Coordinates of C-alpha atoms and ligand atoms in Angstrom, one line a residue:
X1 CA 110.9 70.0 86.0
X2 CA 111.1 73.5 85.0
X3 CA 112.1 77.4 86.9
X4 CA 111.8 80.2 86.2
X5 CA 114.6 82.5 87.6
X6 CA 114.5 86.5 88.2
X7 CA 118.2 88.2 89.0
X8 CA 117.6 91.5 90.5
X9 CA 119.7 94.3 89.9
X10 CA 122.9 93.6 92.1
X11 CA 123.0 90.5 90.4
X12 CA 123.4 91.6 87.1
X13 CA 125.3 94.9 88.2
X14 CA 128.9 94.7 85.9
X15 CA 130.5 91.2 84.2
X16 CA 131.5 89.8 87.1
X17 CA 127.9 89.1 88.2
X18 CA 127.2 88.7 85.0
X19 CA 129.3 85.7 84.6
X20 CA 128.1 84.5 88.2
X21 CA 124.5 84.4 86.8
X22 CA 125.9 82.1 83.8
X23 CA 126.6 79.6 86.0
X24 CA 124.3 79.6 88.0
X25 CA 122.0 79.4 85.4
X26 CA 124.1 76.3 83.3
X27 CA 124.1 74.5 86.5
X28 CA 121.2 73.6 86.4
X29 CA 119.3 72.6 82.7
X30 CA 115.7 73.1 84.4
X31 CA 116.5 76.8 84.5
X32 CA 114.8 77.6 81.4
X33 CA 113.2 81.1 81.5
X34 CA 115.2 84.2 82.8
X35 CA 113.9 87.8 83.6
X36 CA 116.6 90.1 84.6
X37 CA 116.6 93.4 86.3
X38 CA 118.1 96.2 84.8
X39 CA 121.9 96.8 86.1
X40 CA 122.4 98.0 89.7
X41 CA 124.6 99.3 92.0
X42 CA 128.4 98.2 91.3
X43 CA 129.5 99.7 94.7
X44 CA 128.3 102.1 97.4
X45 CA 127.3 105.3 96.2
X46 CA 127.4 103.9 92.7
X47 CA 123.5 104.5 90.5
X48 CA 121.5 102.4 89.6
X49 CA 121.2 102.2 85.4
X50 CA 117.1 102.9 86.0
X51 CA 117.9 105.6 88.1
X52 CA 120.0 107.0 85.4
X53 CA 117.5 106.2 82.8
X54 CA 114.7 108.2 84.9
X55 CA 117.0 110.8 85.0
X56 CA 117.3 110.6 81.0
X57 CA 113.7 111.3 80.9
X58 CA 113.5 114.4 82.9
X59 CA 116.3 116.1 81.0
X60 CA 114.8 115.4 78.0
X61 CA 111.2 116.4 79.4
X62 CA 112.7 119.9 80.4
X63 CA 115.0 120.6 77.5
X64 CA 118.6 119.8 78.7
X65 CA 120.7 118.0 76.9
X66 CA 120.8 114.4 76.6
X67 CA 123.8 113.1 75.2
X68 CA 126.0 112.8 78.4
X69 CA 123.4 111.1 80.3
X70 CA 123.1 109.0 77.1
X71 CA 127.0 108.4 76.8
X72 CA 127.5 107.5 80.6
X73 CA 124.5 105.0 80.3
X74 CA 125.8 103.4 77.2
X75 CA 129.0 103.0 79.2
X76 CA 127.6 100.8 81.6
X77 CA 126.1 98.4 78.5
X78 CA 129.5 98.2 77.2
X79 CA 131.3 97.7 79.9
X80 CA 129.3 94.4 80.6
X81 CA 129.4 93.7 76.7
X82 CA 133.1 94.1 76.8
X83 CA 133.8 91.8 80.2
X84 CA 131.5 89.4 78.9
X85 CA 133.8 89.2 75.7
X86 CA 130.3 89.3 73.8
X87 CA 129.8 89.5 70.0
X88 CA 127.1 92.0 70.2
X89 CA 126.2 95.9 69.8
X90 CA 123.4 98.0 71.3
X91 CA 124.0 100.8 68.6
X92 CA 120.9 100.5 67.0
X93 CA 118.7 100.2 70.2
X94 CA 120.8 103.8 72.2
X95 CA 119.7 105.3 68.5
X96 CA 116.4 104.7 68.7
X97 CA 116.4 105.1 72.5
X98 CA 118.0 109.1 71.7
X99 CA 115.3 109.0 68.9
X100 CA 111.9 108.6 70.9
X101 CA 113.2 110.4 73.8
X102 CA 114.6 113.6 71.9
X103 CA 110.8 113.6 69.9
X104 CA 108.4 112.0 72.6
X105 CA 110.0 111.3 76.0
X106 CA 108.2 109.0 78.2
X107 CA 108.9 108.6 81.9
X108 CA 108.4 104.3 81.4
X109 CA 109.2 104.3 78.0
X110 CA 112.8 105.5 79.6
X111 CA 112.7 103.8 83.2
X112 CA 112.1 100.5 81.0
X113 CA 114.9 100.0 79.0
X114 CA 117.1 99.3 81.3
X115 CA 115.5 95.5 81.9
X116 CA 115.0 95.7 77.7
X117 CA 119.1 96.1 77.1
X118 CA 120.2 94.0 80.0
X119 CA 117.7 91.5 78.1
X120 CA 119.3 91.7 75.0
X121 CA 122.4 91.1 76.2
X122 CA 121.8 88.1 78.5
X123 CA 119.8 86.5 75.7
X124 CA 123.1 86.8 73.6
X125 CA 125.0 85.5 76.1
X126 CA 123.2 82.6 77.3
X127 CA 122.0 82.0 73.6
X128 CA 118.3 82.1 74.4
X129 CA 115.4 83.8 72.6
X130 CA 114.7 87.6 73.4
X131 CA 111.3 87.5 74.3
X132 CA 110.0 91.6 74.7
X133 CA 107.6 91.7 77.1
X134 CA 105.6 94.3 75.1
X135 CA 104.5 92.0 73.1
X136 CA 103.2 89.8 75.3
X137 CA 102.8 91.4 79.2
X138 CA 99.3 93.6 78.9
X139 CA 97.7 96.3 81.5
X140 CA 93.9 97.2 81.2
X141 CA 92.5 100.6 81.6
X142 CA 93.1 100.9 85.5
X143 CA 96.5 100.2 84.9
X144 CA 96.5 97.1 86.3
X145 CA 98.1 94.0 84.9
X146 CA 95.8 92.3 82.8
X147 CA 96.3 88.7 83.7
X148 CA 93.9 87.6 81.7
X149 CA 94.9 88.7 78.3
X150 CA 98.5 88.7 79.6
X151 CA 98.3 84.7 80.7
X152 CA 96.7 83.9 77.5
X153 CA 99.8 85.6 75.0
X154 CA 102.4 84.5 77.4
X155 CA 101.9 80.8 78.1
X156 CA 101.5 80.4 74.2
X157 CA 104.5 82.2 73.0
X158 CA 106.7 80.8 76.3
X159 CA 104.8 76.9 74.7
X160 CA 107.1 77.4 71.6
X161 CA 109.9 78.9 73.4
X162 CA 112.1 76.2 75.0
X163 CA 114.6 78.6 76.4
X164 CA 114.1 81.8 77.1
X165 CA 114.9 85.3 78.5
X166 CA 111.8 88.2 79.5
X167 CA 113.0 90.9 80.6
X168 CA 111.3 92.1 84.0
X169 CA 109.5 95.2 84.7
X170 CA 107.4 96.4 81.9
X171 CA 104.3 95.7 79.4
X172 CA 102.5 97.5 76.8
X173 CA 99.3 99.7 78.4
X174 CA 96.2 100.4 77.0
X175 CA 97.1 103.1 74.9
X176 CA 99.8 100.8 72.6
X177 CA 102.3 102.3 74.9
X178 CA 105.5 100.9 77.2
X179 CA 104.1 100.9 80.9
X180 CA 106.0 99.3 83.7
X181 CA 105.2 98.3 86.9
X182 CA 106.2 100.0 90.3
X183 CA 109.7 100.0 91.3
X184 CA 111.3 96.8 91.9
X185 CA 108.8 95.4 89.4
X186 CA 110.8 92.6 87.6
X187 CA 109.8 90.2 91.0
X188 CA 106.3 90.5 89.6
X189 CA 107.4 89.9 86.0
X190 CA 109.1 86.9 87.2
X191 CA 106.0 85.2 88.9
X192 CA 103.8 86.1 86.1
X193 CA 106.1 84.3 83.8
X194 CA 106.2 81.6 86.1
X195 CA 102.5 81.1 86.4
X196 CA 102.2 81.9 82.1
X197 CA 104.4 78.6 82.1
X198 CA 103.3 76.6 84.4
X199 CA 107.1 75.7 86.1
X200 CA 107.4 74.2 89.3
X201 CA 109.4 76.4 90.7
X202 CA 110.3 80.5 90.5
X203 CA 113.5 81.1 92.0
X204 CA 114.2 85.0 92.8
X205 CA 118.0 85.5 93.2
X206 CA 119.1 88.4 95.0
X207 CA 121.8 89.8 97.3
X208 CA 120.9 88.3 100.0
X209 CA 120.1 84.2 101.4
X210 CA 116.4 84.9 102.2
X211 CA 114.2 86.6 104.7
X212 CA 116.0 86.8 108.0
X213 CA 113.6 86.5 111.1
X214 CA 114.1 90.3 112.2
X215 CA 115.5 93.5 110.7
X216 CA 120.0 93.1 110.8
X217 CA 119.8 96.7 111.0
X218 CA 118.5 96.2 114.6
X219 CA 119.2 92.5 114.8
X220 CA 122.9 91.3 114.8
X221 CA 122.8 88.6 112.5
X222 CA 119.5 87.6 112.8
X223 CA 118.5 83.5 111.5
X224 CA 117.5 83.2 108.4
X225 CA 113.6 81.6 107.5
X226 CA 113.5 78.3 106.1
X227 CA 110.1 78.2 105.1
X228 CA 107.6 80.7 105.2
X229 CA 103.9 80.7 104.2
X230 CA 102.7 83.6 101.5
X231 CA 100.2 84.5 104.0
X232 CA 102.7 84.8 106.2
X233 CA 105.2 86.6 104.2
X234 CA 102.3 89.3 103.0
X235 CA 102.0 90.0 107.1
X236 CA 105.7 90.4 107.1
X237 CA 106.1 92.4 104.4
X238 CA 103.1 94.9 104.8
X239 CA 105.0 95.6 108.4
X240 CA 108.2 96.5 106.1
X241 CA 110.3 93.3 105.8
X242 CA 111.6 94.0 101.9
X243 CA 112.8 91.8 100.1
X244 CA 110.3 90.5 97.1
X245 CA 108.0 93.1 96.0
X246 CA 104.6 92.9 98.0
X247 CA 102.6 92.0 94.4
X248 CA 104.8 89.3 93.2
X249 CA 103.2 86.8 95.2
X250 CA 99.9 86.9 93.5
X251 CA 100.2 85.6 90.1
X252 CA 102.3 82.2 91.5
X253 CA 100.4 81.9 94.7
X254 CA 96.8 80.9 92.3
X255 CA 99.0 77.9 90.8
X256 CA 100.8 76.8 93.5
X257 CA 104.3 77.4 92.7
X258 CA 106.8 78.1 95.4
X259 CA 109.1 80.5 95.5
X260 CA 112.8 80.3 96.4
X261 CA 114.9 83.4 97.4
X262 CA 118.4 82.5 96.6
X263 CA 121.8 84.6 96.9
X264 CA 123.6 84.9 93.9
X265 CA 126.6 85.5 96.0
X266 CA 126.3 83.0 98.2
X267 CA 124.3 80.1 95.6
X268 CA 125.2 77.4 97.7
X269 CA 122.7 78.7 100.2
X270 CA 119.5 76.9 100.0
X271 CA 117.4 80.4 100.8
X272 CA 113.7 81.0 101.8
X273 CA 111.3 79.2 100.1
X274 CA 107.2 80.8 100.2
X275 CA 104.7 78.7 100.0
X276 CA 100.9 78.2 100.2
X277 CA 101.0 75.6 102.5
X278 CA 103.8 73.2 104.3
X279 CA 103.7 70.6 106.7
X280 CA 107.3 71.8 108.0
X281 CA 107.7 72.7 111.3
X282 CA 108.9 76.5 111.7
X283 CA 112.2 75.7 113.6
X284 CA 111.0 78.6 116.1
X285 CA 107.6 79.6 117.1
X286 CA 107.5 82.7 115.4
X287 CA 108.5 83.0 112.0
X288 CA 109.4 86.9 112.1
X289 CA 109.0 89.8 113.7
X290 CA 108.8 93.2 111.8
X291 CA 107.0 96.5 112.4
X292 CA 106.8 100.2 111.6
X293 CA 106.8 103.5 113.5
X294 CA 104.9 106.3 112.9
X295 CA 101.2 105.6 113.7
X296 CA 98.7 107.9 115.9
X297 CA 96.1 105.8 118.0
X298 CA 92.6 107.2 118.6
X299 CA 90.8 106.4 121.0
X300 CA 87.4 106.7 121.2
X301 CA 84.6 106.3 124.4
X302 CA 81.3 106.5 124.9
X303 CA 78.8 104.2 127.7
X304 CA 77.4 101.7 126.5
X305 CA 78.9 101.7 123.1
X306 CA 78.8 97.8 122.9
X307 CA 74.9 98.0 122.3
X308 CA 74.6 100.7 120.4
X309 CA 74.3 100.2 116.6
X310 CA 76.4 101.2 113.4
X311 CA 78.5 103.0 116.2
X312 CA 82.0 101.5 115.0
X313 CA 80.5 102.6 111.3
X314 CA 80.0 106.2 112.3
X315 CA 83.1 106.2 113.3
X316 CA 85.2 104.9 110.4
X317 CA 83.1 107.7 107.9
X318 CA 84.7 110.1 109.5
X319 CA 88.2 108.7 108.7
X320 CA 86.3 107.5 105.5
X321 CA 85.6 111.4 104.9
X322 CA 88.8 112.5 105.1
X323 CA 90.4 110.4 102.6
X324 CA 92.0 108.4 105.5
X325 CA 92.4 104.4 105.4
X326 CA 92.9 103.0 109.0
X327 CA 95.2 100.1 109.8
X328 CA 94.2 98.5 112.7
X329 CA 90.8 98.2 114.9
X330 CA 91.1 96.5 118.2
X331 CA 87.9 97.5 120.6
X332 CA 86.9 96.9 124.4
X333 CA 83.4 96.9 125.2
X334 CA 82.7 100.9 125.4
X335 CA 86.0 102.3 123.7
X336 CA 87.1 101.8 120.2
X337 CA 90.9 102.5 119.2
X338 CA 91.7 103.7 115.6
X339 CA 95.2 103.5 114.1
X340 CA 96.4 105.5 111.4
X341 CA 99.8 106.2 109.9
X342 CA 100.3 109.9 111.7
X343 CA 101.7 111.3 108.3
X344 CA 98.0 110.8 106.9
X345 CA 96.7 111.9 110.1
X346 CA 98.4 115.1 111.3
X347 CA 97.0 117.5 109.2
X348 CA 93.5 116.4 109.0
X349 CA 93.4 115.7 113.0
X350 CA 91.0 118.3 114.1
X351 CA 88.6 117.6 111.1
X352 CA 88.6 113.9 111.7
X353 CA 88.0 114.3 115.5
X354 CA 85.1 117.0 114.4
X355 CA 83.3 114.8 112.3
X356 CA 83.2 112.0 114.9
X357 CA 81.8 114.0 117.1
X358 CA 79.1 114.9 114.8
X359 CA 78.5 111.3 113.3
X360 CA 79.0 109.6 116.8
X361 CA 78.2 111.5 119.5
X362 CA 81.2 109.8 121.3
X363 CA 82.1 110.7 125.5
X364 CA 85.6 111.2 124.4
X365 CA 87.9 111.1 121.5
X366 CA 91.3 110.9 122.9
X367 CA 94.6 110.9 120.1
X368 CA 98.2 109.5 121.4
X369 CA 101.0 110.1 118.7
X370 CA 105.0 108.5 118.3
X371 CA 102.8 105.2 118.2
X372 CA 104.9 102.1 116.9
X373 CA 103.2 98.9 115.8
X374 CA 105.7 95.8 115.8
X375 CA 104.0 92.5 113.9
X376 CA 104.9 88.9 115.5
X377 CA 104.2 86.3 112.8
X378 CA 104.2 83.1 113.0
X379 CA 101.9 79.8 111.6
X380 CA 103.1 78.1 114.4
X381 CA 102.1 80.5 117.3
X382 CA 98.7 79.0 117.1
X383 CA 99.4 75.5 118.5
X384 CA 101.7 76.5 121.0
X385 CA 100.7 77.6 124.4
X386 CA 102.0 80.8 125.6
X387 CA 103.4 82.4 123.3
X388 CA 101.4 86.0 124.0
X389 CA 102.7 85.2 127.5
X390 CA 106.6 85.1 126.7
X391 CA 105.9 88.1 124.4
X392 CA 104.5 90.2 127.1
X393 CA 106.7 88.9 130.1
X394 CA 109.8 89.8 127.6
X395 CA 108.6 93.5 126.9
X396 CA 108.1 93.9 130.6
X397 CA 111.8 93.0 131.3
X398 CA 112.8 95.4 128.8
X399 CA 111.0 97.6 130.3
X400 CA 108.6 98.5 127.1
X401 CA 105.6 99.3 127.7
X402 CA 102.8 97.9 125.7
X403 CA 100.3 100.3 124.8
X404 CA 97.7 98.3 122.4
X405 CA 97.4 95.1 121.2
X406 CA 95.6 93.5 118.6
X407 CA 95.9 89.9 117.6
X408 CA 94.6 89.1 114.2
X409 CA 91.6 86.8 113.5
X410 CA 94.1 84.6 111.7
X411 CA 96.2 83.6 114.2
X412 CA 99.1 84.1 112.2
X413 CA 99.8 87.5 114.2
X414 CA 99.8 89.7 117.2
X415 CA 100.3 93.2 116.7
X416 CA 101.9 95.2 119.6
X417 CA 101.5 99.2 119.7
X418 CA 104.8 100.3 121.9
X419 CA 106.0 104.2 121.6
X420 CA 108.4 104.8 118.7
X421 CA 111.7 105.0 121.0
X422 CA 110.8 101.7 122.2
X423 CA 110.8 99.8 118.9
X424 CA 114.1 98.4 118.3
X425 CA 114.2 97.7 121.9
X426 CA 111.0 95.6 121.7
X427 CA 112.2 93.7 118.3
X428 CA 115.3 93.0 119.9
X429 CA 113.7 91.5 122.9
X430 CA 110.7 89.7 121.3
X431 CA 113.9 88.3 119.0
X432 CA 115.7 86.9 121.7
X433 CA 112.8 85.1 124.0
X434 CA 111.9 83.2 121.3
X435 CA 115.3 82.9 118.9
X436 CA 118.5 83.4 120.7
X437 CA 116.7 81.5 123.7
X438 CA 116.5 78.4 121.6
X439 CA 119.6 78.4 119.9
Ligands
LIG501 N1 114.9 98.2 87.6 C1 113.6 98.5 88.3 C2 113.9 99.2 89.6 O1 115.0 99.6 89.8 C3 112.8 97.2 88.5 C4 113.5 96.1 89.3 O2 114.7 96.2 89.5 O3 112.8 95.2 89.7 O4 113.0 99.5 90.3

């Protein structure tokens, strides 16, 4: 058996998390390939080193000077060096860092090299190979990862490589230059390094023990998921349940390999595993429950509609014209409702509403605003009866009222529109019917 395992940033924040990753990783000899964030927050209010870095670059870009920024980020390196009581020196890397970014700054060159140094120095102190993922992570023209290229390099240099740390975040671009991926990109580094070496399983330790069933900012102490399917955890996350970045999932998910959110704080805690597929029961009927506020709702009439064809198409040029990308659709026979995130929306309102009069010919177009959308999820709300029912009958006692609903072809969701005050109320309560009512 092998793993790969990815340490984000509060894992890997100052030695003393350092030396927690050790273990964790010596504990265990299938634990074979490491991708580490760059250094995060020590404390609240503390920054983050690619933070700092980013910083680095826009000094550089406009002219100020460097070398403080420089100095204060070398600081944090040595302070890890130092705790960790390591043989080892970054001199040569800060000077060639100072080097490119006093003759060429780059924004990634700079927001990279946080993972790079962090690499170096958890390869010396585990005694691994370095492996830079320049050499061997590519992006095509789009910008895109190119997995093919990328899988090819990877799985044969990670074939002779027994042990080994990849840093996360980065690759080389088109143009023969350092490109990373979005922020929080070392999840995705991780599963591609996975997939490029065929392991069984890519652990992703963190800060906390998994994906909790509902927000703890409006949940006290929500449960914690067991199991949870990727297609499940991609409806989840789209609704704004963070924890793994939202394109991490793909390059594991096409061979199978599971992943397991652990706690480097806590690594006794077994964690959320994702998966393609599982025969486990979800201990509740709904896996999660997650949503977002800020959405307008329009809502279009006209007689007849249901017979009438290419109608719904006119409809969606006219958000198409606008440069607008709708979220969800649900229709009755002669109306048609159109969601849209209002921060898109408010400024192209009038125009949008024009052109569906002129495409559609419509009775009415009608627009409600302060529209929140809150996402129930759950594989096993499909072979259970009821479960719209408890949803609807817990709204109703507190008192939120349900103003769309929209249950996806997969039955893996329903998706309730409630106004934006009523949110965390409406989490809160769909949490309880079907969680604290079963514990
Ligand atoms: N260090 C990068 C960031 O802060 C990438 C990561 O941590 O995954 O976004």
């Amino acid at each position: 058996m092998k793993k790969v395992v990815k340490f984000g940033g509060s894992s890997l924040a100052d030695a003393g998390q350092f030396k927690k990753v050790g273990d964790i990783i010596r504990a265990d000899e299938d634990r074979v390939y490491v991708v580490p964030s760059a250094p995060g927050k020590r404390f609240d209010g503390d920054t983050k080193v690619t933070d700092m870095l980013l910083e680095l670059f826009r000094m550089a870009d406009e002219g100020e000077s460097i070398d403080g920024q420089l100095a204060a980020i070398k600081a944090r390196y040595d302070e890890i060096i130092q705790g960790l009581e390591l043989d080892i020196s970054l001199d040569d890397e800060f000077a060639e860092i100072e080097r490119v970014m006093k003759n060429e700054p780059a924004r990634d060159y700079a927001a990279s090299r946080g993972e790079y140094l962090n690499g170096k120095i958890m390869a010396k102190y585990l005694g691994f190979e370095f492996i830079d993922p320049f050499e061997v992570i590519f992006f095509n023209d789009e910008g895109y990862l190119n997995s093919y290229k990328t899988d090819k390099v990877l799985s044969a240099k990670l074939a002779q490589t027994p042990r080994a740390v990849v840093p996360g975040f980065y690759g080389q671009g088109k143009d023969g230059k350092v490109k990373t991926f979005s922020r929080g990109g070392s999840d995705i580094t991780g599963s591609i390094v996975a997939s490029a070496a065929r392991v069984d399983i890519y652990e992703n330790w963190t800060d906390v023990s998994g994906f909790l069933v509902a927000d703890p900012r409006i949940v006290k102490d929500p449960a914690a998921i067991h199991t949870i399917t990727y297609r499940e955890l991609r409806e989840l996350s789209y609704m704004g349940a963070t924890v793994l970045h939202e394109d991490a999932i793909f390059p594991v998910r096409s061979r199978g390999i599971p992943i397991n959110i652990r706690n480097t704080n806590k690594p006794e805690d077994e964690g959320t595993w994702i998966v393609e597929s599982t025969a486990t029961k979800p201990k509740y009927t709904i896996t999660g429950v997650a949503g977002k506020k800020g959405f307008c709702a329009v809502l279009i009439a006209k007689a007849l509609m249901n017979s009438e064809i290419g109608f719904g198409r006119k409809v969606l040029q006219a958000f198409e014209e606008n440069d607008i990308s709708f979220e969800h659709m649900p229709s009755g026979i002669d109306t048609m409702t159109v969601v849209v995130h209002e921060s898109e929306f408010i400024h192209k309102e009038q125009r949008v509403v024009s052109a569906i009069h002129r495409l559609s010919q419509p009775d009415t177009v009608e627009i409600e605003s302060d529209l929140a959308l809150v996402a129930v999820v759950g594989r096993g709300m499909k072979s259970v009866q009821g479960t719209a029912a408890r949803i609807f009958s817990a709204l109703a006692h507190a008192r939120v009222n349900i103003r769309m609903i929209d249950q996806g072809s997969s039955e893996l969701n329903i998706i309730i529109g409630v106004a934006n005050e009523d949110f965390e109320t409406a989490i809160r309560a769909i949490y309880d019917i079907f969680v604290t009512a079963q514990l």
